[in-house]
């Protein structure tokens, strides 16, 4: 891998995925790939109970040049060790606005899926990776995946995660990138030219809710 995303979901990861692919760092792994592939979901589910140090990351992520969003970004530390030449990209935003977005989308989607892990309106892949989501929820928020953390707990987890990444990744290997910044700092960090086109703006809260409704109806989501 060339670029390891270390940021939480709802920090502009879908836009950054599109940007990385535009810059030649694709394909870029994202949760939407997991939601679109039963095989990929099975691969991730297979490491739900595996100590991170025992995962064959090169095999799991074969073919991906970059990755952002959960579940990949949950393992940023292990990936940084497994791919020592890769750069680390930490996407951030105002943590309280982040919580509002998470509360309206991912927290609610996962809570709903936890109560109905299979059946009409629930993507098969969600049920497949629920054990991994449980591991992630407990590690970050101290609650099960069928619970929505309160704002203070979630914001503290966000800030703790940001501080840890900044403390553990060498400054010359890390870019802390705020959602909505545009091309310049990202391109400088990656050593590529700035494209003569607008930066992608994808998957805002309303779009994510619309995708959730399509999942509920059993329709494909891209």
mmCIF file of C-alpha atoms in Angstrom:
data_model
loop_
_atom_site.group_PDB
_atom_site.id
_atom_site.type_symbol
_atom_site.label_atom_id
_atom_site.label_comp_id
_atom_site.label_asym_id
_atom_site.label_seq_id
_atom_site.Cartn_x
_atom_site.Cartn_y
_atom_site.Cartn_z
ATOM 1 C CA UNK A 1 0.000 0.000 0.000
ATOM 2 C CA UNK A 2 1.076 3.561 -0.689
ATOM 3 C CA UNK A 3 -1.430 5.472 1.466
ATOM 4 C CA UNK A 4 -2.972 4.327 4.746
ATOM 5 C CA UNK A 5 -6.011 6.247 5.903
ATOM 6 C CA UNK A 6 -6.128 6.526 9.684
ATOM 7 C CA UNK A 7 -9.249 8.673 10.056
ATOM 8 C CA UNK A 8 -12.664 7.775 11.391
ATOM 9 C CA UNK A 9 -15.645 7.455 9.037
ATOM 10 C CA UNK A 10 -17.595 10.652 8.304
ATOM 11 C CA UNK A 11 -14.380 12.684 7.986
ATOM 12 C CA UNK A 12 -14.606 13.096 4.234
ATOM 13 C CA UNK A 13 -13.340 9.594 3.502
ATOM 14 C CA UNK A 14 -15.519 9.016 0.425
ATOM 15 C CA UNK A 15 -14.293 12.242 -1.157
ATOM 16 C CA UNK A 16 -10.701 11.405 -0.245
ATOM 17 C CA UNK A 17 -11.102 7.938 -1.747
ATOM 18 C CA UNK A 18 -12.185 9.510 -5.048
ATOM 19 C CA UNK A 19 -9.314 12.016 -4.820
ATOM 20 C CA UNK A 20 -6.699 9.326 -4.199
ATOM 21 C CA UNK A 21 -7.958 7.327 -7.144
ATOM 22 C CA UNK A 22 -7.896 10.438 -9.325
ATOM 23 C CA UNK A 23 -4.270 11.004 -8.284
ATOM 24 C CA UNK A 24 -3.242 7.480 -9.267
ATOM 25 C CA UNK A 25 -3.356 5.824 -5.846
ATOM 26 C CA UNK A 26 -6.210 3.481 -6.644
ATOM 27 C CA UNK A 27 -7.917 1.261 -6.134
ATOM 28 C CA UNK A 28 -8.674 2.736 -2.716
ATOM 29 C CA UNK A 29 -10.270 0.482 -0.119
ATOM 30 C CA UNK A 30 -13.343 1.853 1.680
ATOM 31 C CA UNK A 31 -16.230 0.431 3.703
ATOM 32 C CA UNK A 32 -18.421 0.736 0.615
ATOM 33 C CA UNK A 33 -16.242 -1.909 -1.046
ATOM 34 C CA UNK A 34 -16.921 -4.213 1.896
ATOM 35 C CA UNK A 35 -20.642 -3.508 1.644
ATOM 36 C CA UNK A 36 -20.541 -4.363 -2.054
ATOM 37 C CA UNK A 37 -18.589 -7.613 -1.843
ATOM 38 C CA UNK A 38 -19.548 -10.717 0.120
ATOM 39 C CA UNK A 39 -16.040 -12.066 -0.463
ATOM 40 C CA UNK A 40 -14.346 -8.968 0.931
ATOM 41 C CA UNK A 41 -16.699 -8.920 3.914
ATOM 42 C CA UNK A 42 -15.781 -12.538 4.641
ATOM 43 C CA UNK A 43 -12.080 -11.680 4.504
ATOM 44 C CA UNK A 44 -12.531 -8.932 7.094
ATOM 45 C CA UNK A 45 -14.842 -11.058 9.236
ATOM 46 C CA UNK A 46 -12.129 -13.679 9.303
ATOM 47 C CA UNK A 47 -9.855 -11.437 11.372
ATOM 48 C CA UNK A 48 -12.484 -10.315 13.892
ATOM 49 C CA UNK A 49 -10.983 -12.461 16.651
ATOM 50 C CA UNK A 50 -7.419 -12.541 15.359
ATOM 51 C CA UNK A 51 -4.726 -10.554 17.173
ATOM 52 C CA UNK A 52 -3.733 -7.763 14.802
ATOM 53 C CA UNK A 53 -0.101 -8.828 14.922
ATOM 54 C CA UNK A 54 -1.012 -12.220 13.457
ATOM 55 C CA UNK A 55 -2.887 -10.926 10.387
ATOM 56 C CA UNK A 56 -1.273 -11.325 6.965
ATOM 57 C CA UNK A 57 -1.980 -7.748 5.893
ATOM 58 C CA UNK A 58 -0.229 -8.049 2.541
ATOM 59 C CA UNK A 59 -2.510 -10.917 1.616
ATOM 60 C CA UNK A 60 -5.684 -9.323 2.991
ATOM 61 C CA UNK A 61 -5.060 -6.074 1.110
ATOM 62 C CA UNK A 62 -3.482 -7.465 -2.028
ATOM 63 C CA UNK A 63 -4.323 -5.267 -4.996
ATOM 64 C CA UNK A 64 -5.224 -2.139 -3.004
ATOM 65 C CA UNK A 65 -2.862 0.826 -3.354
ATOM 66 C CA UNK A 66 -4.561 2.888 -0.673
ATOM 67 C CA UNK A 67 -7.346 2.683 1.867
ATOM 68 C CA UNK A 68 -9.508 4.924 4.028
ATOM 69 C CA UNK A 69 -12.453 4.482 6.397
ATOM 70 C CA UNK A 70 -13.284 1.558 8.664
ATOM 71 C CA UNK A 71 -12.548 -1.295 8.909
ATOM 72 C CA UNK A 72 -9.135 -0.594 7.372
ATOM 73 C CA UNK A 73 -8.431 2.576 9.338
ATOM 74 C CA UNK A 74 -9.125 0.817 12.643
ATOM 75 C CA UNK A 75 -5.878 -1.086 12.048
ATOM 76 C CA UNK A 76 -3.804 1.934 11.027
ATOM 77 C CA UNK A 77 -1.015 1.156 13.506
ATOM 78 C CA UNK A 78 -0.582 -2.415 12.301
ATOM 79 C CA UNK A 79 -0.758 -1.333 8.672
ATOM 80 C CA UNK A 80 1.855 1.383 9.222
ATOM 81 C CA UNK A 81 4.190 -1.330 10.498
ATOM 82 C CA UNK A 82 3.285 -3.806 7.743
ATOM 83 C CA UNK A 83 3.814 -1.218 4.983
ATOM 84 C CA UNK A 84 6.714 0.913 6.258
ATOM 85 C CA UNK A 85 7.028 2.942 3.062
ATOM 86 C CA UNK A 86 3.354 3.948 2.992
ATOM 87 C CA UNK A 87 2.275 7.435 3.986
ATOM 88 C CA UNK A 88 -0.376 7.882 6.682
ATOM 89 C CA UNK A 89 -3.335 10.167 6.026
ATOM 90 C CA UNK A 90 -5.387 11.222 9.056
ATOM 91 C CA UNK A 91 -8.690 12.789 7.999
ATOM 92 C CA UNK A 92 -10.317 14.975 10.657
ATOM 93 C CA UNK A 93 -13.152 17.462 11.145
ATOM 94 C CA UNK A 94 -14.810 19.293 14.012
ATOM 95 C CA UNK A 95 -15.493 16.416 16.430
ATOM 96 C CA UNK A 96 -18.949 17.623 17.466
ATOM 97 C CA UNK A 97 -20.096 17.944 13.866
ATOM 98 C CA UNK A 98 -18.526 14.556 13.241
ATOM 99 C CA UNK A 99 -20.649 13.096 16.031
ATOM 100 C CA UNK A 100 -23.820 14.627 14.589
ATOM 101 C CA UNK A 101 -23.046 12.988 11.254
ATOM 102 C CA UNK A 102 -22.184 9.632 12.822
ATOM 103 C CA UNK A 103 -25.298 9.729 15.003
ATOM 104 C CA UNK A 104 -27.504 10.302 11.969
ATOM 105 C CA UNK A 105 -25.841 7.644 9.816
ATOM 106 C CA UNK A 106 -23.357 4.978 10.846
ATOM 107 C CA UNK A 107 -24.245 4.663 14.515
ATOM 108 C CA UNK A 108 -27.903 4.281 13.624
ATOM 109 C CA UNK A 109 -27.245 1.909 10.702
ATOM 110 C CA UNK A 110 -25.096 -0.421 12.807
ATOM 111 C CA UNK A 111 -27.490 -0.320 15.769
ATOM 112 C CA UNK A 112 -30.350 -1.252 13.469
ATOM 113 C CA UNK A 113 -28.371 -4.023 11.798
ATOM 114 C CA UNK A 114 -27.328 -5.440 15.179
ATOM 115 C CA UNK A 115 -30.985 -5.984 16.029
ATOM 116 C CA UNK A 116 -31.654 -7.631 12.660
ATOM 117 C CA UNK A 117 -28.369 -9.027 11.305
ATOM 118 C CA UNK A 118 -30.039 -10.782 8.364
ATOM 119 C CA UNK A 119 -33.212 -10.616 6.352
ATOM 120 C CA UNK A 120 -34.942 -8.181 4.016
ATOM 121 C CA UNK A 121 -33.462 -4.706 3.968
ATOM 122 C CA UNK A 122 -30.215 -5.625 5.719
ATOM 123 C CA UNK A 123 -27.150 -6.084 3.500
ATOM 124 C CA UNK A 124 -25.684 -9.538 3.978
ATOM 125 C CA UNK A 125 -22.252 -7.976 4.423
ATOM 126 C CA UNK A 126 -23.359 -6.036 7.517
ATOM 127 C CA UNK A 127 -24.298 -9.233 9.292
ATOM 128 C CA UNK A 128 -21.050 -10.813 8.149
ATOM 129 C CA UNK A 129 -18.815 -8.170 9.731
ATOM 130 C CA UNK A 130 -20.829 -7.507 12.917
ATOM 131 C CA UNK A 131 -18.236 -9.330 15.099
ATOM 132 C CA UNK A 132 -15.540 -7.014 13.743
ATOM 133 C CA UNK A 133 -17.757 -3.972 14.306
ATOM 134 C CA UNK A 134 -18.269 -5.146 17.886
ATOM 135 C CA UNK A 135 -14.502 -5.207 18.376
ATOM 136 C CA UNK A 136 -14.190 -1.701 16.960
ATOM 137 C CA UNK A 137 -17.068 -0.224 19.005
ATOM 138 C CA UNK A 138 -15.706 -1.670 22.250
ATOM 139 C CA UNK A 139 -12.163 -0.502 21.519
ATOM 140 C CA UNK A 140 -13.116 3.062 20.615
ATOM 141 C CA UNK A 141 -16.281 3.782 22.582
ATOM 142 C CA UNK A 142 -16.500 1.150 25.308
ATOM 143 C CA UNK A 143 -20.008 0.075 24.221
ATOM 144 C CA UNK A 144 -21.413 -2.738 22.140
ATOM 145 C CA UNK A 145 -22.257 -2.177 18.512
ATOM 146 C CA UNK A 146 -25.984 -2.274 19.276
ATOM 147 C CA UNK A 147 -25.564 0.858 21.398
ATOM 148 C CA UNK A 148 -25.011 4.438 20.285
ATOM 149 C CA UNK A 149 -22.344 6.183 22.359
ATOM 150 C CA UNK A 150 -23.264 9.542 23.810
ATOM 151 C CA UNK A 151 -21.636 12.645 22.384
ATOM 152 C CA UNK A 152 -19.114 13.150 25.178
ATOM 153 C CA UNK A 153 -17.899 9.547 24.925
ATOM 154 C CA UNK A 154 -17.654 9.601 21.135
ATOM 155 C CA UNK A 155 -15.939 12.996 20.951
ATOM 156 C CA UNK A 156 -13.417 11.903 23.570
ATOM 157 C CA UNK A 157 -12.697 8.784 21.487
ATOM 158 C CA UNK A 158 -12.258 10.913 18.361
ATOM 159 C CA UNK A 159 -9.840 13.277 20.076
ATOM 160 C CA UNK A 160 -7.945 10.429 21.736
ATOM 161 C CA UNK A 161 -7.550 8.700 18.382
ATOM 162 C CA UNK A 162 -6.309 11.880 16.698
ATOM 163 C CA UNK A 163 -3.774 12.484 19.448
ATOM 164 C CA UNK A 164 -2.493 8.918 19.277
ATOM 165 C CA UNK A 165 -1.949 8.970 15.530
ATOM 166 C CA UNK A 166 -0.148 12.313 15.735
ATOM 167 C CA UNK A 167 2.050 11.039 18.567
ATOM 168 C CA UNK A 168 2.985 7.715 16.987
ATOM 169 C CA UNK A 169 3.480 8.539 13.300
ATOM 170 C CA UNK A 170 6.608 10.517 12.350
ATOM 171 C CA UNK A 171 5.735 14.001 11.106
ATOM 172 C CA UNK A 172 7.347 13.433 7.700
ATOM 173 C CA UNK A 173 5.126 10.390 7.156
ATOM 174 C CA UNK A 174 1.828 11.917 8.317
ATOM 175 C CA UNK A 175 -0.671 14.375 6.883
ATOM 176 C CA UNK A 176 -3.480 15.577 9.134
ATOM 177 C CA UNK A 177 -6.071 16.523 6.554
ATOM 178 C CA UNK A 178 -9.239 18.425 7.383
ATOM 179 C CA UNK A 179 -12.332 17.573 5.372
ATOM 180 C CA UNK A 180 -12.914 20.192 2.674
ATOM 181 C CA UNK A 181 -9.297 21.376 2.351
ATOM 182 C CA UNK A 182 -8.979 20.615 -1.344
ATOM 183 C CA UNK A 183 -6.053 19.406 -3.402
ATOM 184 C CA UNK A 184 -2.976 21.442 -2.486
ATOM 185 C CA UNK A 185 -1.721 19.959 0.783
ATOM 186 C CA UNK A 186 -2.767 16.442 -0.206
ATOM 187 C CA UNK A 187 -0.916 16.636 -3.510
ATOM 188 C CA UNK A 188 2.174 18.138 -1.899
ATOM 189 C CA UNK A 189 2.186 15.337 0.664
ATOM 190 C CA UNK A 190 1.932 12.672 -2.041
ATOM 191 C CA UNK A 191 4.368 14.374 -4.409
ATOM 192 C CA UNK A 192 1.962 14.719 -7.327
ATOM 193 C CA UNK A 193 0.606 17.595 -9.385
ATOM 194 C CA UNK A 194 -2.628 19.344 -8.496
ATOM 195 C CA UNK A 195 -5.377 18.351 -10.964
ATOM 196 C CA UNK A 196 -7.104 21.073 -12.922
ATOM 197 C CA UNK A 197 -10.547 20.119 -11.630
ATOM 198 C CA UNK A 198 -12.591 20.556 -8.456
ATOM 199 C CA UNK A 199 -11.891 18.328 -5.483
ATOM 200 C CA UNK A 200 -14.543 15.580 -5.159
ATOM 201 C CA UNK A 201 -17.426 16.348 -2.761
ATOM 202 C CA UNK A 202 -19.187 13.069 -2.061
ATOM 203 C CA UNK A 203 -21.367 11.280 0.462
ATOM 204 C CA UNK A 204 -22.679 14.006 2.729
ATOM 205 C CA UNK A 205 -25.110 13.055 5.489
ATOM 206 C CA UNK A 206 -28.172 13.215 3.254
ATOM 207 C CA UNK A 207 -26.513 11.029 0.641
ATOM 208 C CA UNK A 208 -25.546 8.523 3.322
ATOM 209 C CA UNK A 209 -29.119 8.421 4.582
ATOM 210 C CA UNK A 210 -30.321 7.808 1.028
ATOM 211 C CA UNK A 211 -27.916 4.881 0.742
ATOM 212 C CA UNK A 212 -29.261 3.534 4.006
ATOM 213 C CA UNK A 213 -32.781 3.624 2.619
ATOM 214 C CA UNK A 214 -31.640 1.738 -0.480
ATOM 215 C CA UNK A 215 -30.049 -0.887 1.762
ATOM 216 C CA UNK A 216 -33.329 -1.193 3.640
ATOM 217 C CA UNK A 217 -35.141 -1.835 0.373
ATOM 218 C CA UNK A 218 -32.573 -4.422 -0.657
ATOM 219 C CA UNK A 219 -31.298 -2.324 -3.559
ATOM 220 C CA UNK A 220 -27.619 -2.284 -4.612
ATOM 221 C CA UNK A 221 -25.566 0.597 -3.241
ATOM 222 C CA UNK A 222 -22.490 1.974 -4.970
#
